[in-house]
């Protein structure tokens, strides 16, 4: 389920990016051949992460997985506060300085980008230390323009400008940069007025918290589900748990992961479309019996004549199904009578029948077999809700109100009427606008399709979600790239678990491994990191044994004394600004007021915490530094 790449500029969102790590050795063990998991294949795993041990008089190699420590560069912590005016950077092609539009900083801004997305402006900056920074861009446009921001050629984040022509400050927080010269490139896909780039210290990395409730919202939760939610809470921030989506009961994607990495994912994620097909039920039971975790998503085709999960292909209206009458505890006969009496609509009646059918055939058998489930219904509800067509999926197409009504109906009916005490509820609304009652879910999840070559840590999304989620576990329920475990710990962004989507994100049309989104080395590194949990390690921990963690102590992330750099009159050389510097020492003073995230909406993929701060430093004329214009 692919996420839209750009965010509207009227939607504020948060932060950013990149790599991590720590250390250890003997965490990975050979995977047993019990249950549904077959013995290790007779072949070696990727060269730098495994080795083949051949005993005398045997032709069968034994695969030994070698542990990868979590490692990242040592942080140096220096003061940063440099402003890079766009009009002072090297301009080429159609780019030109201008000052006709009010509200800019410095002597002007840069225009001439055109509409083809092929013209960009590079800022060269000198990072004073290896650490995290906030990177702000001053920009204005009279139309909604998609913009990409690259750090040394790698995509950092994307955003969409507002169309009001007002200069805004868009901030990407918690960006990791190593000391030295770096390039930040801004690539608009339309005409903009690019004002400046500002690099400052950040404190948001320290603000990420892993304090969470270690109990379920369901007071009658089963023993198995309670043990699972407690495990997730206890290990939140210590590991990220590996997960893989399968396309069928044969688990071919999971087997492929094992063939490549020597490890099995701890979580088997599955989707159910056809309620009558119970093959996934049996596969979930087998996976549970082998010690694994199950996650289920219902791809619920609308209960209507034109039936589809997609809004544009369905003629179902959730507004027509809504009722003020509490039907959550009604029997099907009572619901039928309410329909005949005109109390509820046909749409409401059909909705309940479909909901009940899924519970009876797909979820109830799992309860009866003691299988706990990471249950993710009504996923990606807010995806596309502010577009002309409305939300992508029918359950979100009516907006937040009917979606919240449907969520509450399902929760109350499944919890109280069907007594499905094996469910751990995963809310995947993807926006605080679509937020549901926190007493109706255990985990908040985000789907991340980055359209880049690597996942990094996506710390920006984690911080954004955490801002409107109190004491909840936060996870990546879908992704196209496996996370960079090193980056997660470096950026203090340890998502509880991740689920790599199937299809093109893992295999080609023939079902063989494809490196289009993930290379073998990336998969192997992620699955053999001290910071990740695989199936055998999950079973080790649940057996009461201990494993090393990649936990990082961020309490001393920022030093009390930091170096302050001020700039004097700039000298232009080879098109770049060479600043003369003076250095003083000050006491770092980071207050909560400096990092105010209120009022943001965290809807789409690549949704970083954009800080739209109007710039009122008006300057209507050129200063002495711009006489060459």
CSV table of C-alpha atoms in Angstrom, one decimal, residues 5-430:
chain,number,residue,atom,x,y,z
A,5,UNK,CA,5.3,11.1,-1.3
A,6,UNK,CA,4.6,14.8,-0.8
A,7,UNK,CA,3.0,16.7,2.1
A,8,UNK,CA,0.9,19.8,1.8
A,9,UNK,CA,2.6,22.8,3.2
A,10,UNK,CA,-0.5,23.6,5.1
A,11,UNK,CA,0.1,20.3,6.9
A,12,UNK,CA,2.9,20.8,9.4
A,13,UNK,CA,5.0,17.7,10.1
A,14,UNK,CA,8.4,16.7,11.5
A,15,UNK,CA,12.1,16.1,11.3
A,16,UNK,CA,14.5,13.6,9.8
A,17,UNK,CA,17.0,11.0,9.0
A,18,UNK,CA,20.0,8.7,8.7
A,19,UNK,CA,22.3,6.0,10.4
A,20,UNK,CA,23.3,4.2,13.8
A,21,UNK,CA,25.0,1.4,15.9
A,22,UNK,CA,26.6,-0.2,19.2
A,23,UNK,CA,28.2,-3.5,19.9
A,24,UNK,CA,28.4,-7.2,20.8
A,25,UNK,CA,29.1,-10.6,19.4
A,26,UNK,CA,27.3,-13.9,20.1
A,27,UNK,CA,23.7,-13.0,19.7
A,28,UNK,CA,22.7,-15.0,16.6
A,29,UNK,CA,22.3,-18.7,16.9
A,30,UNK,CA,21.5,-21.4,14.4
A,31,UNK,CA,17.7,-21.6,13.6
A,32,UNK,CA,16.1,-24.9,14.5
A,33,UNK,CA,14.2,-26.9,12.0
A,34,UNK,CA,11.1,-27.4,14.2
A,35,UNK,CA,7.5,-26.4,13.5
A,36,UNK,CA,6.8,-24.8,10.2
A,37,UNK,CA,10.3,-23.4,9.9
A,38,UNK,CA,12.5,-25.8,7.9
A,39,UNK,CA,16.2,-26.5,8.6
A,40,UNK,CA,18.8,-24.1,7.4
A,41,UNK,CA,19.4,-24.4,3.6
A,42,UNK,CA,22.6,-26.1,2.4
A,43,UNK,CA,24.3,-22.9,1.4
A,44,UNK,CA,26.1,-20.0,2.9
A,45,UNK,CA,24.7,-16.6,3.6
A,46,UNK,CA,26.0,-13.3,2.3
A,47,UNK,CA,29.8,-13.4,2.6
A,48,UNK,CA,30.6,-10.7,5.2
A,49,UNK,CA,27.9,-11.8,7.6
A,50,UNK,CA,28.2,-15.6,7.6
A,51,UNK,CA,30.8,-18.3,7.2
A,52,UNK,CA,30.7,-21.9,6.2
A,53,UNK,CA,32.1,-24.6,8.5
A,54,UNK,CA,32.8,-27.9,6.8
A,55,UNK,CA,33.4,-30.9,9.0
A,56,UNK,CA,35.5,-33.8,7.7
A,57,UNK,CA,33.5,-36.5,5.9
A,58,UNK,CA,30.4,-34.4,5.4
A,59,UNK,CA,29.2,-32.4,2.4
A,60,UNK,CA,26.6,-30.3,4.2
A,61,UNK,CA,27.8,-26.8,5.1
A,62,UNK,CA,26.7,-25.4,8.4
A,63,UNK,CA,25.6,-21.7,8.4
A,64,UNK,CA,26.8,-19.7,11.3
A,65,UNK,CA,25.4,-16.2,11.5
A,66,UNK,CA,27.9,-13.6,12.7
A,67,UNK,CA,26.6,-10.7,14.9
A,68,UNK,CA,26.8,-7.1,13.6
A,69,UNK,CA,27.3,-4.6,16.4
A,70,UNK,CA,25.4,-1.4,16.4
A,71,UNK,CA,27.9,1.3,15.4
A,72,UNK,CA,27.8,5.0,14.6
A,73,UNK,CA,30.2,7.9,14.6
A,74,UNK,CA,31.1,9.5,17.9
A,75,UNK,CA,29.2,12.7,18.5
A,76,UNK,CA,31.1,15.9,19.1
A,77,UNK,CA,28.5,18.5,20.0
A,78,UNK,CA,29.3,22.0,18.9
A,79,UNK,CA,27.2,25.1,18.6
A,80,UNK,CA,25.7,25.8,15.2
A,81,UNK,CA,23.8,28.9,14.0
A,82,UNK,CA,24.7,29.7,10.5
A,83,UNK,CA,22.5,31.5,8.0
A,84,UNK,CA,23.1,30.8,4.3
A,85,UNK,CA,21.4,33.4,2.1
A,86,UNK,CA,20.3,31.9,-1.2
A,87,UNK,CA,21.2,34.9,-3.2
A,88,UNK,CA,24.8,34.7,-2.0
A,89,UNK,CA,25.2,31.1,-3.3
A,90,UNK,CA,26.5,30.1,-6.7
A,91,UNK,CA,23.7,30.8,-9.3
A,92,UNK,CA,23.8,29.3,-12.7
A,93,UNK,CA,21.5,28.8,-15.7
A,94,UNK,CA,18.1,30.5,-15.2
A,95,UNK,CA,18.5,31.2,-11.5
A,96,UNK,CA,18.6,34.9,-10.6
A,97,UNK,CA,18.4,37.1,-7.5
A,98,UNK,CA,15.3,39.2,-6.9
A,99,UNK,CA,13.8,41.4,-4.1
A,100,UNK,CA,10.4,42.4,-5.5
A,101,UNK,CA,8.4,40.2,-3.2
A,102,UNK,CA,8.2,41.4,0.4
A,103,UNK,CA,9.1,39.3,3.5
A,104,UNK,CA,12.5,38.0,2.7
A,105,UNK,CA,15.6,38.0,4.9
A,106,UNK,CA,19.0,39.4,3.9
A,107,UNK,CA,19.2,41.2,0.6
A,108,UNK,CA,16.8,39.1,-1.5
A,109,UNK,CA,15.9,35.7,-2.7
A,110,UNK,CA,16.4,33.4,-5.7
A,111,UNK,CA,13.9,32.7,-8.5
A,112,UNK,CA,14.1,31.2,-12.0
A,113,UNK,CA,13.5,27.6,-11.1
A,114,UNK,CA,11.0,27.0,-13.8
A,115,UNK,CA,8.4,24.1,-13.7
A,116,UNK,CA,10.3,21.1,-14.9
A,117,UNK,CA,12.0,20.2,-11.6
A,118,UNK,CA,15.4,20.2,-13.3
A,119,UNK,CA,16.7,23.4,-11.8
A,120,UNK,CA,18.1,23.4,-8.3
A,121,UNK,CA,20.2,25.4,-5.9
A,122,UNK,CA,23.0,23.9,-3.9
A,123,UNK,CA,24.1,25.3,-0.5
A,124,UNK,CA,27.5,24.5,0.6
A,125,UNK,CA,27.8,24.5,4.3
A,126,UNK,CA,30.4,23.5,6.9
A,127,UNK,CA,29.2,21.3,9.7
A,128,UNK,CA,31.2,22.3,12.8
A,129,UNK,CA,30.9,18.9,14.4
A,130,UNK,CA,29.6,15.4,13.9
A,131,UNK,CA,26.2,15.7,15.4
A,132,UNK,CA,22.5,16.3,14.8
A,133,UNK,CA,21.1,19.6,13.5
A,134,UNK,CA,17.9,21.4,12.6
A,135,UNK,CA,17.9,22.5,8.9
A,136,UNK,CA,15.5,25.3,8.0
A,137,UNK,CA,14.6,26.6,4.6
A,138,UNK,CA,13.0,30.0,3.9
A,139,UNK,CA,10.7,29.8,0.9
A,140,UNK,CA,7.6,31.2,-0.7
A,141,UNK,CA,5.5,30.4,-3.7
A,142,UNK,CA,2.2,31.5,-5.2
A,143,UNK,CA,1.3,27.9,-6.1
A,144,UNK,CA,1.7,24.5,-4.4
A,145,UNK,CA,5.1,23.3,-5.4
A,146,UNK,CA,6.6,20.0,-4.5
A,147,UNK,CA,10.2,20.3,-3.3
A,148,UNK,CA,12.9,17.8,-2.7
A,149,UNK,CA,15.8,18.4,-0.3
A,150,UNK,CA,19.0,16.4,-0.8
A,151,UNK,CA,22.0,16.0,1.6
A,152,UNK,CA,25.1,15.2,-0.3
A,153,UNK,CA,23.0,13.7,-3.1
A,154,UNK,CA,20.8,11.5,-0.8
A,155,UNK,CA,17.2,12.5,-0.4
A,156,UNK,CA,16.7,14.1,3.0
A,157,UNK,CA,13.0,15.1,2.9
A,158,UNK,CA,10.3,16.4,0.7
A,159,UNK,CA,7.6,19.0,1.2
A,160,UNK,CA,5.0,21.0,-0.7
A,161,UNK,CA,4.9,24.8,-0.4
A,162,UNK,CA,1.8,26.8,0.4
A,163,UNK,CA,0.3,28.9,-2.3
A,164,UNK,CA,-0.2,32.2,-0.4
A,165,UNK,CA,3.1,33.8,-1.4
A,166,UNK,CA,4.2,34.3,2.2
A,167,UNK,CA,7.7,33.4,3.1
A,168,UNK,CA,7.7,30.4,5.5
A,169,UNK,CA,10.4,28.6,7.4
A,170,UNK,CA,10.3,24.9,6.8
A,171,UNK,CA,12.4,23.0,9.4
A,172,UNK,CA,13.7,19.4,9.2
A,173,UNK,CA,14.8,18.5,12.7
A,174,UNK,CA,17.3,16.0,14.0
A,175,UNK,CA,19.4,15.7,10.8
A,176,UNK,CA,22.7,13.9,11.3
A,177,UNK,CA,25.7,15.3,9.6
A,178,UNK,CA,29.4,14.5,10.0
A,179,UNK,CA,31.9,17.3,10.5
A,180,UNK,CA,33.1,19.1,7.4
A,181,UNK,CA,31.8,20.4,4.1
A,182,UNK,CA,28.4,19.1,2.9
A,183,UNK,CA,26.0,20.1,0.2
A,184,UNK,CA,22.3,20.6,0.7
A,185,UNK,CA,20.4,20.8,-2.6
A,186,UNK,CA,16.9,22.2,-2.9
A,187,UNK,CA,15.0,21.0,-6.0
A,188,UNK,CA,11.6,22.6,-6.6
A,189,UNK,CA,9.2,21.2,-9.2
A,190,UNK,CA,7.9,24.6,-9.9
A,191,UNK,CA,8.6,28.3,-9.5
A,192,UNK,CA,9.5,29.4,-5.9
A,193,UNK,CA,11.2,32.2,-4.1
A,194,UNK,CA,14.0,30.5,-2.2
A,195,UNK,CA,15.2,32.8,0.6
A,196,UNK,CA,17.8,31.0,2.8
A,197,UNK,CA,19.0,27.9,4.5
A,198,UNK,CA,19.6,28.0,8.3
A,199,UNK,CA,21.5,25.4,10.3
A,200,UNK,CA,21.1,25.3,14.1
A,201,UNK,CA,21.5,23.0,17.0
A,202,UNK,CA,18.8,20.5,17.8
A,203,UNK,CA,17.5,19.0,21.0
A,204,UNK,CA,14.7,16.9,19.6
A,205,UNK,CA,16.8,13.7,19.6
A,206,UNK,CA,16.7,13.8,23.4
A,207,UNK,CA,13.0,14.3,23.4
A,208,UNK,CA,12.2,10.8,22.0
A,209,UNK,CA,10.9,8.7,24.8
A,210,UNK,CA,10.2,5.0,25.1
A,211,UNK,CA,8.1,5.2,28.2
A,212,UNK,CA,4.9,3.4,27.5
A,213,UNK,CA,2.0,1.5,29.1
A,214,UNK,CA,2.9,-2.1,29.6
A,215,UNK,CA,-0.7,-3.3,29.6
A,216,UNK,CA,-3.4,-3.6,27.0
A,217,UNK,CA,-6.5,-1.4,26.7
A,218,UNK,CA,-8.5,-4.6,26.9
A,219,UNK,CA,-9.1,-5.4,30.5
A,220,UNK,CA,-10.1,-9.0,29.7
A,221,UNK,CA,-7.0,-9.7,27.5
A,222,UNK,CA,-5.9,-13.3,27.1
A,223,UNK,CA,-2.7,-14.5,28.8
A,224,UNK,CA,-0.9,-14.9,25.5
A,225,UNK,CA,-1.8,-11.4,24.2
A,226,UNK,CA,-1.0,-9.9,27.6
A,227,UNK,CA,2.5,-11.5,27.5
A,228,UNK,CA,3.0,-10.2,24.0
A,229,UNK,CA,2.1,-6.6,24.8
A,230,UNK,CA,4.2,-6.7,27.9
A,231,UNK,CA,7.1,-8.0,25.9
A,232,UNK,CA,6.7,-5.2,23.3
A,233,UNK,CA,6.6,-2.6,26.0
A,234,UNK,CA,9.6,-4.0,27.9
A,235,UNK,CA,11.8,-4.1,24.8
A,236,UNK,CA,10.6,-0.8,23.2
A,237,UNK,CA,13.7,1.2,22.5
A,238,UNK,CA,16.0,-1.8,23.0
A,239,UNK,CA,15.4,-3.5,19.7
A,240,UNK,CA,13.4,-3.3,16.6
A,241,UNK,CA,11.5,-6.5,15.9
A,242,UNK,CA,11.8,-7.9,12.3
A,243,UNK,CA,8.7,-8.5,10.3
A,244,UNK,CA,7.8,-9.7,6.8
A,245,UNK,CA,4.5,-9.6,4.9
A,246,UNK,CA,3.6,-12.9,3.1
A,247,UNK,CA,1.4,-13.3,0.1
A,248,UNK,CA,0.1,-16.7,1.1
A,249,UNK,CA,0.1,-19.5,3.6
A,250,UNK,CA,3.3,-21.1,2.1
A,251,UNK,CA,5.4,-18.3,3.7
A,252,UNK,CA,7.6,-18.0,0.6
A,253,UNK,CA,8.7,-14.5,1.4
A,254,UNK,CA,9.8,-15.6,4.9
A,255,UNK,CA,11.7,-18.5,3.5
A,256,UNK,CA,13.4,-16.1,1.0
A,257,UNK,CA,14.4,-13.8,3.9
A,258,UNK,CA,16.0,-16.9,5.6
A,259,UNK,CA,17.8,-18.0,2.5
A,260,UNK,CA,19.4,-14.6,2.2
A,261,UNK,CA,20.1,-13.7,5.8
A,262,UNK,CA,20.2,-17.0,7.7
A,263,UNK,CA,17.5,-15.6,10.0
A,264,UNK,CA,13.7,-15.7,10.2
A,265,UNK,CA,11.6,-12.6,10.9
A,266,UNK,CA,9.9,-12.7,14.3
A,267,UNK,CA,6.6,-11.4,13.0
A,268,UNK,CA,4.7,-13.0,10.2
A,269,UNK,CA,2.5,-10.2,8.7
A,270,UNK,CA,-0.5,-11.3,6.6
A,271,UNK,CA,-3.4,-9.6,4.8
A,272,UNK,CA,-6.8,-11.1,4.4
A,273,UNK,CA,-9.1,-10.2,1.5
A,274,UNK,CA,-11.4,-13.2,1.1
A,275,UNK,CA,-13.1,-14.0,4.4
A,276,UNK,CA,-14.1,-17.5,3.2
A,277,UNK,CA,-10.4,-18.5,2.6
A,278,UNK,CA,-9.2,-19.8,6.0
A,279,UNK,CA,-5.8,-20.9,4.9
A,280,UNK,CA,-4.2,-17.9,6.7
A,281,UNK,CA,-5.9,-19.0,9.9
A,282,UNK,CA,-4.0,-22.3,9.8
A,283,UNK,CA,-0.8,-20.6,8.8
A,284,UNK,CA,-1.1,-18.2,11.8
A,285,UNK,CA,-1.7,-21.1,14.2
A,286,UNK,CA,1.4,-22.9,12.9
A,287,UNK,CA,3.6,-19.7,13.1
A,288,UNK,CA,2.4,-19.2,16.7
A,289,UNK,CA,3.1,-22.8,17.6
A,290,UNK,CA,6.6,-22.3,16.3
A,291,UNK,CA,7.1,-19.4,18.6
A,292,UNK,CA,6.5,-16.5,16.2
A,293,UNK,CA,4.3,-13.4,16.3
A,294,UNK,CA,1.3,-12.8,14.0
A,295,UNK,CA,0.1,-9.6,12.5
A,296,UNK,CA,-3.1,-9.4,10.4
A,297,UNK,CA,-4.5,-6.6,8.2
A,298,UNK,CA,-8.0,-6.8,6.8
A,299,UNK,CA,-8.2,-5.6,3.2
A,300,UNK,CA,-11.9,-5.0,3.6
A,301,UNK,CA,-13.7,-4.6,0.3
A,302,UNK,CA,-16.7,-2.4,0.8
A,303,UNK,CA,-20.1,-4.2,1.6
A,304,UNK,CA,-21.7,-2.8,-1.6
A,305,UNK,CA,-22.6,-3.6,-5.1
A,306,UNK,CA,-19.4,-2.0,-6.4
A,307,UNK,CA,-17.1,-3.6,-3.9
A,308,UNK,CA,-13.5,-2.5,-3.4
A,309,UNK,CA,-11.1,-1.3,-0.8
A,310,UNK,CA,-10.6,1.8,-2.9
A,311,UNK,CA,-12.8,4.8,-2.7
A,312,UNK,CA,-12.8,5.5,-6.5
A,313,UNK,CA,-13.9,1.9,-7.2
A,314,UNK,CA,-16.6,1.6,-4.6
A,315,UNK,CA,-20.1,3.0,-4.3
A,316,UNK,CA,-20.3,2.6,-0.6
A,317,UNK,CA,-20.9,5.6,1.6
A,318,UNK,CA,-19.8,5.3,5.2
A,319,UNK,CA,-22.0,8.4,6.0
A,320,UNK,CA,-25.1,6.4,5.0
A,321,UNK,CA,-24.0,3.6,7.3
A,322,UNK,CA,-23.6,5.7,10.4
A,323,UNK,CA,-26.2,5.6,13.1
A,324,UNK,CA,-26.6,7.1,16.6
A,325,UNK,CA,-28.1,3.8,17.8
A,326,UNK,CA,-25.7,1.6,19.7
A,327,UNK,CA,-25.6,-1.6,17.7
A,328,UNK,CA,-22.3,-2.9,19.1
A,329,UNK,CA,-23.9,-5.5,21.3
A,330,UNK,CA,-27.0,-6.3,19.1
A,331,UNK,CA,-27.5,-9.8,17.7
A,332,UNK,CA,-27.8,-10.2,14.0
A,333,UNK,CA,-31.6,-10.8,14.4
A,334,UNK,CA,-31.9,-7.6,16.4
A,335,UNK,CA,-29.9,-5.7,13.7
A,336,UNK,CA,-32.1,-7.2,11.0
A,337,UNK,CA,-35.2,-5.9,12.9
A,338,UNK,CA,-33.7,-2.5,13.3
A,339,UNK,CA,-33.2,-2.4,9.5
A,340,UNK,CA,-36.8,-3.4,8.9
A,341,UNK,CA,-38.0,-0.8,11.3
A,342,UNK,CA,-35.9,1.9,9.5
A,343,UNK,CA,-33.7,2.6,12.5
A,344,UNK,CA,-30.5,1.7,10.5
A,345,UNK,CA,-29.8,1.7,6.8
A,346,UNK,CA,-29.1,-1.1,4.4
A,347,UNK,CA,-25.5,0.1,4.4
A,348,UNK,CA,-25.2,-0.2,8.2
A,349,UNK,CA,-26.8,-3.7,8.1
A,350,UNK,CA,-24.4,-4.9,5.4
A,351,UNK,CA,-21.5,-3.4,7.3
A,352,UNK,CA,-22.3,-5.4,10.5
A,353,UNK,CA,-22.8,-8.6,8.5
A,354,UNK,CA,-19.3,-8.3,6.9
A,355,UNK,CA,-17.7,-7.4,10.2
A,356,UNK,CA,-19.3,-10.3,12.0
A,357,UNK,CA,-18.4,-12.7,9.2
A,358,UNK,CA,-14.7,-11.8,9.5
A,359,UNK,CA,-14.7,-12.1,13.2
A,360,UNK,CA,-16.3,-15.6,13.0
A,361,UNK,CA,-14.2,-17.0,10.3
A,362,UNK,CA,-10.8,-15.3,10.6
A,363,UNK,CA,-10.3,-14.1,14.2
A,364,UNK,CA,-12.4,-16.4,16.5
A,365,UNK,CA,-10.5,-19.6,15.5
A,366,UNK,CA,-7.2,-17.8,16.4
A,367,UNK,CA,-8.7,-16.9,19.8
A,368,UNK,CA,-9.7,-20.5,20.4
A,369,UNK,CA,-6.2,-21.7,19.6
A,370,UNK,CA,-4.6,-19.1,22.0
A,371,UNK,CA,-3.0,-17.1,19.1
A,372,UNK,CA,-2.4,-13.4,20.0
A,373,UNK,CA,-2.7,-11.1,17.0
A,374,UNK,CA,-1.3,-7.6,16.2
A,375,UNK,CA,-4.6,-6.5,14.7
A,376,UNK,CA,-4.4,-3.6,12.2
A,377,UNK,CA,-7.9,-2.8,10.8
A,378,UNK,CA,-9.0,0.3,8.8
A,379,UNK,CA,-5.4,1.1,7.9
A,380,UNK,CA,-4.0,4.3,6.3
A,381,UNK,CA,-7.4,6.0,7.0
A,382,UNK,CA,-6.2,9.5,6.3
A,383,UNK,CA,-4.2,8.7,3.2
A,384,UNK,CA,-5.3,11.3,0.6
A,385,UNK,CA,-8.1,12.7,2.6
A,386,UNK,CA,-7.3,16.3,1.6
A,387,UNK,CA,-7.2,15.5,-2.1
A,388,UNK,CA,-10.1,16.1,-4.5
A,389,UNK,CA,-11.0,12.4,-4.7
A,390,UNK,CA,-10.9,12.1,-0.9
A,391,UNK,CA,-9.2,9.3,1.1
A,392,UNK,CA,-7.8,6.4,-0.8
A,393,UNK,CA,-9.8,3.8,1.1
A,394,UNK,CA,-13.5,3.8,1.6
A,395,UNK,CA,-13.3,3.7,5.4
A,396,UNK,CA,-11.5,7.1,5.4
A,397,UNK,CA,-13.3,8.7,2.5
A,398,UNK,CA,-16.0,10.4,4.6
A,399,UNK,CA,-13.4,12.1,6.8
A,400,UNK,CA,-12.5,11.7,10.5
A,401,UNK,CA,-16.0,11.5,12.0
A,402,UNK,CA,-17.4,8.4,10.2
A,403,UNK,CA,-14.0,6.7,10.4
A,404,UNK,CA,-13.9,7.2,14.2
A,405,UNK,CA,-17.5,5.9,14.4
A,406,UNK,CA,-16.6,2.8,12.5
A,407,UNK,CA,-13.4,2.2,14.5
A,408,UNK,CA,-15.4,2.5,17.8
A,409,UNK,CA,-18.1,0.2,16.5
A,410,UNK,CA,-15.6,-2.5,15.5
A,411,UNK,CA,-13.6,-2.2,18.7
A,412,UNK,CA,-16.7,-2.5,20.9
A,413,UNK,CA,-18.2,-5.3,18.9
A,414,UNK,CA,-15.1,-7.3,18.7
A,415,UNK,CA,-14.0,-6.7,22.3
A,416,UNK,CA,-17.4,-7.0,24.0
A,417,UNK,CA,-19.8,-9.0,21.7
A,418,UNK,CA,-17.3,-11.5,20.3
A,419,UNK,CA,-14.9,-11.2,23.3
A,420,UNK,CA,-11.9,-11.4,21.1
A,421,UNK,CA,-9.4,-11.1,23.9
A,422,UNK,CA,-6.5,-12.2,21.8
A,423,UNK,CA,-6.3,-8.9,19.8
A,424,UNK,CA,-3.7,-6.2,20.3
A,425,UNK,CA,-5.1,-3.2,18.5
A,426,UNK,CA,-2.8,-1.3,16.1
A,427,UNK,CA,-4.1,2.1,15.1
A,428,UNK,CA,-2.9,3.1,11.7
A,429,UNK,CA,-4.8,6.3,11.0
A,430,UNK,CA,-1.7,8.1,10.0
